[in-house]
mmCIF file of C-alpha atoms in Angstrom:
data_model
loop_
_atom_site.group_PDB
_atom_site.id
_atom_site.type_symbol
_atom_site.label_atom_id
_atom_site.label_comp_id
_atom_site.label_asym_id
_atom_site.label_seq_id
_atom_site.Cartn_x
_atom_site.Cartn_y
_atom_site.Cartn_z
ATOM 1 C CA MET G 1 203.740 -93.599 140.326
ATOM 2 C CA THR G 2 201.854 -91.935 143.173
ATOM 3 C CA ASN G 3 199.333 -90.373 140.760
ATOM 4 C CA ARG G 4 198.782 -93.756 139.147
ATOM 5 C CA ILE G 5 198.003 -95.326 142.508
ATOM 6 C CA ILE G 6 195.591 -92.498 143.345
ATOM 7 C CA ASN G 7 193.827 -92.928 139.998
ATOM 8 C CA ILE G 8 193.461 -96.673 140.535
ATOM 9 C CA ARG G 9 192.027 -96.002 143.994
ATOM 10 C CA TRP G 10 189.449 -93.594 142.550
ATOM 11 C CA ILE G 11 188.499 -96.119 139.875
ATOM 12 C CA ILE G 12 187.970 -98.773 142.559
ATOM 13 C CA ILE G 13 185.932 -96.361 144.710
ATOM 14 C CA ALA G 14 183.769 -95.372 141.726
ATOM 15 C CA ALA G 15 183.191 -99.014 140.811
ATOM 16 C CA LEU G 16 182.239 -99.906 144.395
ATOM 17 C CA PHE G 17 179.878 -96.920 144.563
ATOM 18 C CA THR G 18 178.211 -97.926 141.266
ATOM 19 C CA LEU G 19 177.811 -101.483 142.535
ATOM 20 C CA HIS G 20 176.335 -100.205 145.801
ATOM 21 C CA CYS G 21 173.820 -98.030 143.941
ATOM 22 C CA SER G 22 172.804 -100.906 141.678
ATOM 23 C CA LEU G 23 172.271 -103.213 144.643
ATOM 24 C CA PHE G 24 170.268 -100.517 146.453
ATOM 25 C CA VAL G 25 168.041 -99.889 143.427
ATOM 26 C CA SER G 26 167.495 -103.627 142.974
ATOM 27 C CA ARG G 27 166.590 -104.003 146.634
ATOM 28 C CA ILE G 28 164.143 -101.096 146.452
ATOM 29 C CA ALA G 29 162.556 -102.548 143.296
ATOM 30 C CA ALA G 30 162.035 -105.862 145.063
ATOM 31 C CA GLN G 31 160.435 -104.308 148.143
ATOM 32 C CA LYS G 32 156.703 -104.878 148.508
ATOM 33 C CA ARG G 33 154.213 -104.271 151.284
ATOM 34 C CA SER G 34 151.411 -106.692 152.065
ATOM 35 C CA LYS G 35 148.900 -103.811 151.988
ATOM 36 C CA PHE G 36 148.742 -101.491 148.984
ATOM 37 C CA GLU G 37 146.403 -99.093 147.192
ATOM 38 C CA PHE G 38 147.608 -99.078 143.568
ATOM 39 C CA ARG G 39 148.014 -101.896 141.050
ATOM 40 C CA ARG G 40 148.953 -101.874 137.357
ATOM 41 C CA ASN G 41 149.119 -98.064 137.259
ATOM 42 C CA LEU G 42 145.565 -97.706 138.626
ATOM 43 C CA PRO G 43 144.020 -97.303 142.085
ATOM 44 C CA VAL G 44 142.502 -100.528 143.384
ATOM 45 C CA TYR G 45 139.184 -98.671 143.679
ATOM 46 C CA ALA G 46 139.136 -97.921 139.929
ATOM 47 C CA ASP G 47 135.814 -99.709 139.441
ATOM 48 C CA SER G 48 134.197 -97.493 142.078
ATOM 49 C CA LEU G 49 135.610 -94.385 140.417
ATOM 50 C CA LEU G 50 134.162 -95.457 137.084
ATOM 51 C CA LYS G 51 130.716 -96.066 138.603
ATOM 52 C CA ASP G 52 130.704 -92.524 139.927
ATOM 53 C CA LEU G 53 131.310 -91.003 136.476
ATOM 54 C CA THR G 54 127.824 -89.984 135.337
ATOM 55 C CA TYR G 55 128.820 -87.470 132.615
ATOM 56 C CA PRO G 56 126.150 -84.858 133.396
ATOM 57 C CA MET G 57 127.269 -82.573 130.559
ATOM 58 C CA ALA G 58 126.949 -85.202 127.796
ATOM 59 C CA TRP G 59 124.314 -84.690 125.112
ATOM 60 C CA GLY G 60 121.235 -86.515 126.382
ATOM 61 C CA ASN G 61 122.325 -86.233 130.009
ATOM 62 C CA SER G 62 122.459 -82.446 130.058
ATOM 63 C CA PRO G 63 119.196 -80.594 130.756
ATOM 64 C CA ILE G 64 119.925 -78.416 127.694
ATOM 65 C CA ASN G 65 117.676 -79.592 124.859
ATOM 66 C CA ASP G 66 118.768 -77.272 122.046
ATOM 67 C CA PHE G 67 121.819 -78.857 120.372
ATOM 68 C CA ASN G 68 123.559 -75.636 119.373
ATOM 69 C CA GLU G 69 123.096 -74.231 122.863
ATOM 70 C CA TRP G 70 124.381 -77.488 124.347
ATOM 71 C CA ARG G 71 127.459 -77.410 122.129
ATOM 72 C CA ARG G 72 128.288 -73.867 123.242
ATOM 73 C CA ALA G 73 127.956 -74.861 126.905
ATOM 74 C CA ALA G 74 129.862 -78.118 126.413
ATOM 75 C CA ARG G 75 132.697 -76.355 124.602
ATOM 76 C CA GLN G 76 132.962 -73.848 127.407
ATOM 77 C CA LYS G 77 133.171 -76.683 129.927
ATOM 78 C CA VAL G 78 136.037 -78.213 127.945
ATOM 79 C CA PHE G 79 137.848 -74.873 127.793
ATOM 80 C CA ASP G 80 137.343 -74.432 131.546
ATOM 81 C CA CYS G 81 139.048 -77.786 132.111
ATOM 82 C CA MET G 82 141.902 -76.792 129.779
ATOM 83 C CA LEU G 83 143.021 -74.253 132.392
ATOM 84 C CA THR G 84 144.792 -71.032 131.361
ATOM 85 C CA PRO G 85 145.381 -70.669 127.601
ATOM 86 C CA PRO G 86 148.705 -69.470 126.169
ATOM 87 C CA PRO G 87 148.570 -65.674 125.769
ATOM 88 C CA PRO G 88 148.154 -64.399 122.199
ATOM 89 C CA VAL G 89 150.683 -62.164 120.507
ATOM 90 C CA PRO G 90 149.851 -58.553 121.529
ATOM 91 C CA GLY G 91 148.239 -56.525 118.781
ATOM 92 C CA ALA G 92 148.359 -59.333 116.209
ATOM 93 C CA SER G 93 145.189 -60.187 114.297
ATOM 94 C CA GLN G 94 146.820 -63.348 112.998
ATOM 95 C CA ALA G 95 149.919 -65.395 113.729
ATOM 96 C CA GLY G 96 153.134 -63.975 112.303
ATOM 97 C CA PHE G 97 155.457 -66.357 110.522
ATOM 98 C CA THR G 98 158.856 -66.568 108.865
ATOM 99 C CA VAL G 99 159.740 -68.797 105.916
ATOM 100 C CA LEU G 100 162.953 -70.619 106.851
ATOM 101 C CA TYR G 101 163.362 -72.812 103.789
ATOM 102 C CA GLU G 102 161.492 -73.707 100.598
ATOM 103 C CA GLU G 103 161.870 -76.425 98.008
ATOM 104 C CA GLN G 104 159.916 -77.567 94.956
ATOM 105 C CA ARG G 105 158.517 -81.078 95.011
ATOM 106 C CA GLU G 106 156.584 -82.982 92.366
ATOM 107 C CA GLY G 107 153.379 -80.960 92.012
ATOM 108 C CA TYR G 108 153.732 -78.810 95.120
ATOM 109 C CA LYS G 109 156.014 -76.525 97.117
ATOM 110 C CA ALA G 110 157.289 -77.475 100.576
ATOM 111 C CA ARG G 111 158.067 -74.797 103.127
ATOM 112 C CA LYS G 112 159.518 -74.861 106.591
ATOM 113 C CA ILE G 113 158.166 -71.937 108.584
ATOM 114 C CA GLU G 114 158.358 -70.619 112.104
ATOM 115 C CA ILE G 115 154.985 -69.411 113.316
ATOM 116 C CA GLN G 116 154.269 -67.379 116.437
ATOM 117 C CA LEU G 117 151.269 -68.994 118.096
ATOM 118 C CA SER G 118 151.697 -67.328 121.476
ATOM 119 C CA ARG G 119 153.498 -64.531 123.247
ATOM 120 C CA TYR G 120 155.533 -67.305 124.905
ATOM 121 C CA TYR G 121 156.860 -69.223 121.906
ATOM 122 C CA THR G 122 157.260 -69.712 118.186
ATOM 123 C CA VAL G 123 156.468 -73.079 116.636
ATOM 124 C CA PRO G 124 158.283 -74.856 113.777
ATOM 125 C CA ALA G 125 155.928 -76.161 111.088
ATOM 126 C CA TYR G 126 155.822 -77.507 107.554
ATOM 127 C CA VAL G 127 153.421 -76.266 104.858
ATOM 128 C CA LEU G 128 152.805 -77.920 101.491
ATOM 129 C CA ILE G 129 151.177 -75.834 98.737
ATOM 130 C CA PRO G 130 149.994 -77.418 95.458
ATOM 131 C CA ASP G 131 151.148 -75.917 92.176
ATOM 132 C CA GLY G 132 148.540 -74.005 90.216
ATOM 133 C CA LYS G 133 145.840 -71.521 90.962
ATOM 134 C CA GLY G 134 144.136 -71.634 94.349
ATOM 135 C CA PRO G 135 142.515 -71.274 96.682
ATOM 136 C CA PHE G 136 142.775 -74.947 97.625
ATOM 137 C CA PRO G 137 141.133 -77.117 100.259
ATOM 138 C CA ALA G 138 143.444 -77.641 103.222
ATOM 139 C CA VAL G 139 144.233 -80.197 105.904
ATOM 140 C CA ASN G 140 145.837 -79.763 109.309
ATOM 141 C CA ALA G 141 147.875 -82.988 109.568
ATOM 142 C CA LEU G 142 148.321 -83.824 113.245
ATOM 143 C CA HIS G 143 151.212 -86.075 114.205
ATOM 144 C CA ASP G 144 151.120 -89.075 116.517
ATOM 145 C CA HIS G 145 152.673 -89.813 119.917
ATOM 146 C CA GLY G 146 154.247 -93.258 119.538
ATOM 147 C CA ALA G 147 156.397 -92.690 122.652
ATOM 148 C CA HIS G 148 158.799 -91.252 120.083
ATOM 149 C CA LEU G 149 159.412 -87.553 120.636
ATOM 150 C CA PHE G 150 162.493 -86.896 118.476
ATOM 151 C CA ILE G 151 160.339 -85.944 115.480
ATOM 152 C CA GLY G 152 156.857 -84.414 115.246
ATOM 153 C CA LYS G 153 155.793 -82.681 112.027
ATOM 154 C CA GLU G 154 158.301 -84.900 110.213
ATOM 155 C CA LYS G 155 156.043 -87.871 110.919
ATOM 156 C CA MET G 156 153.378 -86.370 108.648
ATOM 157 C CA ILE G 157 155.418 -84.523 106.014
ATOM 158 C CA ARG G 158 158.682 -85.688 104.478
ATOM 159 C CA PRO G 159 161.486 -83.579 106.001
ATOM 160 C CA LEU G 160 162.889 -80.793 103.882
ATOM 161 C CA ALA G 161 166.482 -80.863 102.652
ATOM 162 C CA CYS G 162 167.478 -78.285 105.282
ATOM 163 C CA GLU G 163 167.039 -80.865 108.057
ATOM 164 C CA ASP G 164 169.827 -82.860 109.649
ATOM 165 C CA SER G 165 170.416 -86.290 108.117
ATOM 166 C CA THR G 166 169.551 -87.892 111.463
ATOM 167 C CA VAL G 167 166.095 -86.291 111.348
ATOM 168 C CA ILE G 168 165.532 -87.405 107.757
ATOM 169 C CA LYS G 169 166.582 -90.984 108.510
ATOM 170 C CA ASP G 170 164.436 -91.120 111.622
ATOM 171 C CA ALA G 171 161.387 -89.796 109.745
ATOM 172 C CA ASP G 172 161.838 -92.354 106.965
ATOM 173 C CA GLU G 173 162.005 -95.156 109.509
ATOM 174 C CA TRP G 174 158.931 -93.861 111.342
ATOM 175 C CA ALA G 175 156.913 -93.573 108.142
ATOM 176 C CA ALA G 176 157.885 -97.154 107.298
ATOM 177 C CA SER G 177 156.809 -98.442 110.711
ATOM 178 C CA LEU G 178 153.436 -96.692 111.119
ATOM 179 C CA TYR G 179 152.412 -95.371 107.694
ATOM 180 C CA GLU G 180 153.643 -98.114 105.328
ATOM 181 C CA GLY G 181 156.423 -95.871 104.067
ATOM 182 C CA GLN G 182 154.236 -93.011 102.857
ATOM 183 C CA PHE G 183 154.173 -89.489 104.277
ATOM 184 C CA VAL G 184 150.457 -88.794 104.443
ATOM 185 C CA GLY G 185 150.902 -85.018 104.180
ATOM 186 C CA ASP G 186 152.789 -85.326 100.882
ATOM 187 C CA TYR G 187 150.176 -87.808 99.670
ATOM 188 C CA LEU G 188 147.406 -85.254 100.277
ATOM 189 C CA ALA G 189 149.428 -82.414 98.723
ATOM 190 C CA ARG G 190 149.917 -84.413 95.535
ATOM 191 C CA HIS G 191 146.125 -84.606 95.331
ATOM 192 C CA GLY G 192 145.593 -80.856 95.571
ATOM 193 C CA TYR G 193 145.462 -80.047 99.309
ATOM 194 C CA VAL G 194 147.395 -77.420 101.210
ATOM 195 C CA VAL G 195 148.818 -79.333 104.170
ATOM 196 C CA PHE G 196 149.972 -77.843 107.464
ATOM 197 C CA SER G 197 151.763 -79.779 110.211
ATOM 198 C CA ALA G 198 153.389 -78.372 113.349
ATOM 199 C CA ASP G 199 155.350 -79.833 116.234
ATOM 200 C CA ALA G 200 153.245 -80.375 119.346
ATOM 201 C CA PRO G 201 154.785 -79.301 122.671
ATOM 202 C CA MET G 202 157.511 -81.823 123.654
ATOM 203 C CA TRP G 203 157.974 -83.173 120.106
ATOM 204 C CA GLY G 204 160.575 -82.410 117.457
ATOM 205 C CA GLU G 205 162.024 -78.928 117.757
ATOM 206 C CA ARG G 206 159.835 -78.213 120.789
ATOM 207 C CA GLY G 207 161.455 -80.977 122.827
ATOM 208 C CA GLN G 208 163.926 -81.191 125.680
ATOM 209 C CA GLU G 209 167.425 -79.732 125.644
ATOM 210 C CA GLU G 210 168.682 -82.989 127.136
ATOM 211 C CA GLY G 211 167.174 -84.994 124.290
ATOM 212 C CA PRO G 212 163.794 -86.728 123.967
ATOM 213 C CA ARG G 213 162.972 -88.906 126.968
ATOM 214 C CA ARG G 214 159.477 -90.348 127.265
ATOM 215 C CA ASP G 215 159.998 -90.975 130.993
ATOM 216 C CA ARG G 216 160.324 -87.208 131.499
ATOM 217 C CA TYR G 217 157.089 -86.320 129.705
ATOM 218 C CA ASP G 218 154.789 -86.928 132.663
ATOM 219 C CA MET G 219 157.150 -85.114 135.046
ATOM 220 C CA ILE G 220 157.215 -82.057 132.801
ATOM 221 C CA ALA G 221 153.433 -82.199 132.382
ATOM 222 C CA GLY G 222 153.083 -82.236 136.176
ATOM 223 C CA ASN G 223 155.428 -79.270 136.497
ATOM 224 C CA MET G 224 153.395 -77.357 133.911
ATOM 225 C CA MET G 225 150.335 -77.835 136.119
ATOM 226 C CA MET G 226 152.232 -76.106 138.909
ATOM 227 C CA TYR G 227 152.000 -72.964 136.747
ATOM 228 C CA GLY G 228 148.239 -73.425 136.394
ATOM 229 C CA ILE G 229 148.456 -74.639 132.803
ATOM 230 C CA ASP G 230 147.989 -78.024 131.148
ATOM 231 C CA LEU G 231 150.484 -79.463 128.632
ATOM 232 C CA SER G 232 147.843 -81.449 126.736
ATOM 233 C CA ALA G 233 145.633 -78.364 126.579
ATOM 234 C CA TYR G 234 148.515 -76.333 125.144
ATOM 235 C CA MET G 235 148.723 -78.918 122.353
ATOM 236 C CA THR G 236 145.020 -78.400 121.620
ATOM 237 C CA TYR G 237 145.254 -74.608 121.875
ATOM 238 C CA ASP G 238 148.120 -74.722 119.360
ATOM 239 C CA ASP G 239 146.081 -76.950 117.043
ATOM 240 C CA LEU G 240 143.300 -74.358 117.163
ATOM 241 C CA SER G 241 145.710 -71.492 116.490
ATOM 242 C CA GLY G 242 147.467 -73.416 113.717
ATOM 243 C CA THR G 243 144.108 -73.965 112.037
ATOM 244 C CA GLU G 244 143.352 -70.240 112.248
ATOM 245 C CA PHE G 245 146.704 -69.551 110.601
ATOM 246 C CA LEU G 246 145.856 -72.039 107.860
ATOM 247 C CA ALA G 247 142.521 -70.288 107.257
ATOM 248 C CA GLN G 248 144.338 -66.961 106.751
ATOM 249 C CA MET G 249 146.692 -68.281 104.058
ATOM 250 C CA PRO G 250 145.831 -66.748 100.650
ATOM 251 C CA GLU G 251 146.285 -70.174 99.025
ATOM 252 C CA VAL G 252 143.574 -71.714 101.239
ATOM 253 C CA ASP G 253 139.811 -71.751 100.892
ATOM 254 C CA PRO G 254 138.777 -71.109 104.526
ATOM 255 C CA GLN G 255 135.453 -72.898 103.929
ATOM 256 C CA ARG G 256 137.216 -76.155 103.035
ATOM 257 C CA ILE G 257 139.551 -77.015 105.908
ATOM 258 C CA GLY G 258 139.801 -80.486 107.388
ATOM 259 C CA CYS G 259 142.066 -82.262 109.834
ATOM 260 C CA MET G 260 143.353 -85.794 110.252
ATOM 261 C CA GLY G 261 145.731 -87.895 112.281
ATOM 262 C CA CYS G 262 146.621 -91.330 113.581
ATOM 263 C CA SER G 263 146.932 -92.365 117.230
ATOM 264 C CA MET G 264 147.448 -89.193 119.283
ATOM 265 C CA GLY G 265 147.003 -87.362 115.990
ATOM 266 C CA ALA G 266 143.527 -88.911 115.784
ATOM 267 C CA TYR G 267 142.751 -87.715 119.317
ATOM 268 C CA ARG G 268 143.900 -84.263 118.261
ATOM 269 C CA ALA G 269 141.778 -84.464 115.091
ATOM 270 C CA TRP G 270 138.448 -85.158 116.772
ATOM 271 C CA MET G 271 139.238 -82.755 119.605
ATOM 272 C CA LEU G 272 140.012 -80.016 117.086
ATOM 273 C CA SER G 273 136.892 -80.871 115.084
ATOM 274 C CA ALA G 274 134.814 -80.569 118.251
ATOM 275 C CA LEU G 275 136.245 -77.209 119.308
ATOM 276 C CA SER G 276 136.788 -75.363 116.023
ATOM 277 C CA ASP G 277 134.150 -74.155 113.572
ATOM 278 C CA ARG G 278 136.968 -73.720 111.055
ATOM 279 C CA ILE G 279 137.172 -77.492 110.651
ATOM 280 C CA LYS G 280 134.561 -78.739 108.178
ATOM 281 C CA ALA G 281 135.507 -82.449 108.257
ATOM 282 C CA GLY G 282 137.790 -84.586 110.406
ATOM 283 C CA ALA G 283 139.353 -88.043 110.105
ATOM 284 C CA ALA G 284 140.656 -89.993 113.114
ATOM 285 C CA ILE G 285 142.603 -93.244 112.707
ATOM 286 C CA CYS G 286 143.102 -95.507 115.738
ATOM 287 C CA TRP G 287 142.085 -93.358 118.707
ATOM 288 C CA MET G 288 138.653 -93.710 120.174
ATOM 289 C CA THR G 289 137.595 -95.346 123.405
ATOM 290 C CA THR G 290 135.498 -94.903 126.520
ATOM 291 C CA THR G 291 136.870 -94.279 129.985
ATOM 292 C CA ASP G 292 135.221 -97.333 131.537
ATOM 293 C CA GLU G 293 137.169 -99.537 129.110
ATOM 294 C CA GLN G 294 140.397 -97.539 129.069
ATOM 295 C CA MET G 295 140.806 -97.068 132.818
ATOM 296 C CA SER G 296 139.738 -100.494 134.096
ATOM 297 C CA PHE G 297 141.390 -103.808 134.958
ATOM 298 C CA LYS G 298 139.552 -105.630 132.149
ATOM 299 C CA TYR G 299 142.563 -105.953 129.868
ATOM 300 C CA ASN G 300 146.219 -106.864 130.182
ATOM 301 C CA ARG G 301 147.180 -103.293 129.344
ATOM 302 C CA THR G 302 146.225 -100.268 131.400
ATOM 303 C CA GLU G 303 146.782 -96.589 130.650
ATOM 304 C CA ASN G 304 150.491 -95.729 130.884
ATOM 305 C CA GLY G 305 150.003 -92.048 131.558
ATOM 306 C CA GLY G 306 147.284 -89.884 130.104
ATOM 307 C CA PHE G 307 148.957 -86.480 130.263
ATOM 308 C CA ALA G 308 149.012 -86.365 126.452
ATOM 309 C CA ASN G 309 145.196 -86.513 126.391
ATOM 310 C CA CYS G 310 144.088 -85.293 129.793
ATOM 311 C CA PHE G 311 142.291 -82.111 130.744
ATOM 312 C CA PRO G 312 141.907 -81.773 134.527
ATOM 313 C CA GLY G 313 138.453 -82.769 135.731
ATOM 314 C CA LEU G 314 136.888 -83.209 132.290
ATOM 315 C CA ARG G 315 135.871 -86.834 132.927
ATOM 316 C CA ARG G 316 133.556 -85.560 135.651
ATOM 317 C CA TRP G 317 131.518 -83.910 132.898
ATOM 318 C CA MET G 318 131.952 -85.806 129.624
ATOM 319 C CA ASP G 319 133.605 -88.922 128.246
ATOM 320 C CA TYR G 320 135.740 -88.998 125.083
ATOM 321 C CA PRO G 321 132.869 -89.747 122.632
ATOM 322 C CA HIS G 322 130.737 -87.063 124.276
ATOM 323 C CA VAL G 323 133.429 -84.489 123.566
ATOM 324 C CA ALA G 324 133.915 -85.777 120.020
ATOM 325 C CA SER G 325 130.144 -85.453 119.511
ATOM 326 C CA MET G 326 130.458 -81.678 119.674
ATOM 327 C CA ALA G 327 131.674 -82.010 116.070
ATOM 328 C CA CYS G 328 128.136 -83.051 115.052
ATOM 329 C CA PRO G 329 126.680 -82.524 112.462
ATOM 330 C CA LYS G 330 129.875 -82.048 110.415
ATOM 331 C CA PRO G 331 131.280 -85.065 108.504
ATOM 332 C CA MET G 332 133.602 -87.224 110.604
ATOM 333 C CA LEU G 333 135.453 -90.462 109.838
ATOM 334 C CA PHE G 334 136.607 -92.793 112.622
ATOM 335 C CA ILE G 335 138.624 -95.940 111.903
ATOM 336 C CA ASN G 336 139.819 -98.261 114.665
ATOM 337 C CA GLY G 337 141.705 -101.547 114.330
ATOM 338 C CA SER G 338 140.509 -104.945 115.506
ATOM 339 C CA GLN G 339 144.173 -105.814 116.176
ATOM 340 C CA ASP G 340 144.841 -102.549 118.036
ATOM 341 C CA LYS G 341 146.186 -103.485 121.471
ATOM 342 C CA LEU G 342 145.814 -99.913 122.746
ATOM 343 C CA PHE G 343 142.079 -99.630 122.058
ATOM 344 C CA PRO G 344 140.170 -102.909 122.432
ATOM 345 C CA VAL G 345 137.257 -103.548 120.081
ATOM 346 C CA PRO G 346 134.546 -103.288 122.801
ATOM 347 C CA ALA G 347 135.856 -99.816 123.716
ATOM 348 C CA ALA G 348 135.765 -98.585 120.119
ATOM 349 C CA GLU G 349 132.336 -100.075 119.456
ATOM 350 C CA LYS G 350 130.874 -98.538 122.603
ATOM 351 C CA ALA G 351 132.264 -95.103 121.708
ATOM 352 C CA PHE G 352 131.051 -95.412 118.115
ATOM 353 C CA SER G 353 127.559 -96.272 119.343
ATOM 354 C CA ILE G 354 127.438 -93.191 121.587
ATOM 355 C CA MET G 355 128.476 -90.930 118.729
ATOM 356 C CA ARG G 356 126.071 -92.503 116.242
ATOM 357 C CA ASP G 357 123.198 -91.779 118.632
ATOM 358 C CA VAL G 358 124.185 -88.107 118.711
ATOM 359 C CA TRP G 359 124.492 -87.686 114.926
ATOM 360 C CA LYS G 360 121.206 -89.575 114.503
ATOM 361 C CA SER G 361 119.494 -87.284 117.011
ATOM 362 C CA GLN G 362 120.387 -84.354 114.754
ATOM 363 C CA GLY G 363 119.311 -86.053 111.529
ATOM 364 C CA ALA G 364 122.923 -86.185 110.364
ATOM 365 C CA ASP G 365 123.716 -89.893 110.745
ATOM 366 C CA GLU G 366 124.947 -90.051 107.125
ATOM 367 C CA ASN G 367 127.749 -87.626 108.092
ATOM 368 C CA LEU G 368 129.296 -89.947 110.681
ATOM 369 C CA GLU G 369 131.337 -92.886 109.386
ATOM 370 C CA THR G 370 132.626 -95.339 112.012
ATOM 371 C CA GLU G 371 134.622 -98.309 110.765
ATOM 372 C CA LEU G 372 136.446 -101.224 112.363
ATOM 373 C CA TRP G 373 139.279 -102.565 110.205
ATOM 374 C CA ASP G 374 141.461 -105.650 110.517
ATOM 375 C CA ILE G 375 144.594 -103.616 111.251
ATOM 376 C CA PRO G 376 146.893 -103.014 114.242
ATOM 377 C CA HIS G 377 147.576 -99.581 115.731
ATOM 378 C CA SER G 378 148.699 -97.930 112.484
ATOM 379 C CA CYS G 379 147.688 -95.865 109.449
ATOM 380 C CA PRO G 380 148.411 -98.084 106.423
ATOM 381 C CA LEU G 381 148.176 -97.009 102.794
ATOM 382 C CA LYS G 382 144.572 -98.169 102.460
ATOM 383 C CA ALA G 383 143.585 -96.024 105.463
ATOM 384 C CA GLN G 384 145.305 -93.007 103.911
ATOM 385 C CA GLN G 385 143.427 -93.648 100.675
ATOM 386 C CA ARG G 386 140.187 -93.872 102.659
ATOM 387 C CA VAL G 387 140.957 -90.508 104.270
ATOM 388 C CA LEU G 388 141.633 -88.959 100.853
ATOM 389 C CA GLU G 389 138.310 -90.263 99.529
ATOM 390 C CA PHE G 390 136.575 -88.875 102.615
ATOM 391 C CA PHE G 391 138.086 -85.424 102.081
ATOM 392 C CA LYS G 392 137.278 -85.474 98.361
ATOM 393 C CA LYS G 393 133.679 -86.124 99.275
ATOM 394 C CA ASN G 394 133.423 -83.557 102.080
ATOM 395 C CA LEU G 395 135.895 -80.765 101.258
#
């Protein structure tokens, strides 16, 4: 009887404590000061910050007149802003890998591998290899963000049978929501492309022990900076290393490698195209903007945290389309959506115009395709077909 009374007392105390915490949090949330310096996730002086961004390293602003020389200098500036790279594997001329599982699909093999991209870590990835005699053209399929971190590579390639049923179900639902039910990697493999897709840091099997929590992403990214490294840059470094691995595969023609992605995958695609000579053509669906549109108070939505696409200090030198222009003169396809709430039409059009000027300056304007479609933030079947046609033409 005494123990029962004690237990009831503890239950009452716990309930009162929970109520107290809830009331305290609510009171804190309601507290406002009459003077403030930040609004809608931006500093109130955002317009002044934007006016001071002159992009002195952009093509046309830089004093360097030779395009190839400019690209070398611009790339180096990007790498400087990416902070310390992950250390390579000692003594390895190429990334080592282990095949974890393999299955035959209709017209191609699917493998799950573990690839060592750094001395620090190994990375889970999927590879699709067409049946028949190679070497084949290849595509690095770069997955999206979507504020959904539970899966990564599984957004681009249908999960193998070795995966947990929860992963398979989640991937099917994600493909239905953003890709009209089709796994774009499998779609490309059926048409004769080797396809590689790896988890980016914080996604899939490179996530958090506690489970995927979007609200922890920015905190972890900040902690990574305390080590002198950048989480977004690690994603790009891994994309570069993954592409090098792809080029070393005996089934791949190293002169015919492309990359593609939607949303953050599109950001990764044009960034990779700009920084890697291995990439011969790149396709980016629903990620292109300019900083003056993205980081202003013009629209109802402001940036919710750019750690997934932020290199420290880079905006002081170049804007997004300036960086993407380092891919010139190679073939590039950009598609943005007129219904895309993340990237307003004026932002996409302004960025497209900047890039077209660069390709035109190099006599390569026919290699740059910029299109505005009547779609939301997504990669529907018709966009995937457009990407396939683009690769058939350029790879």
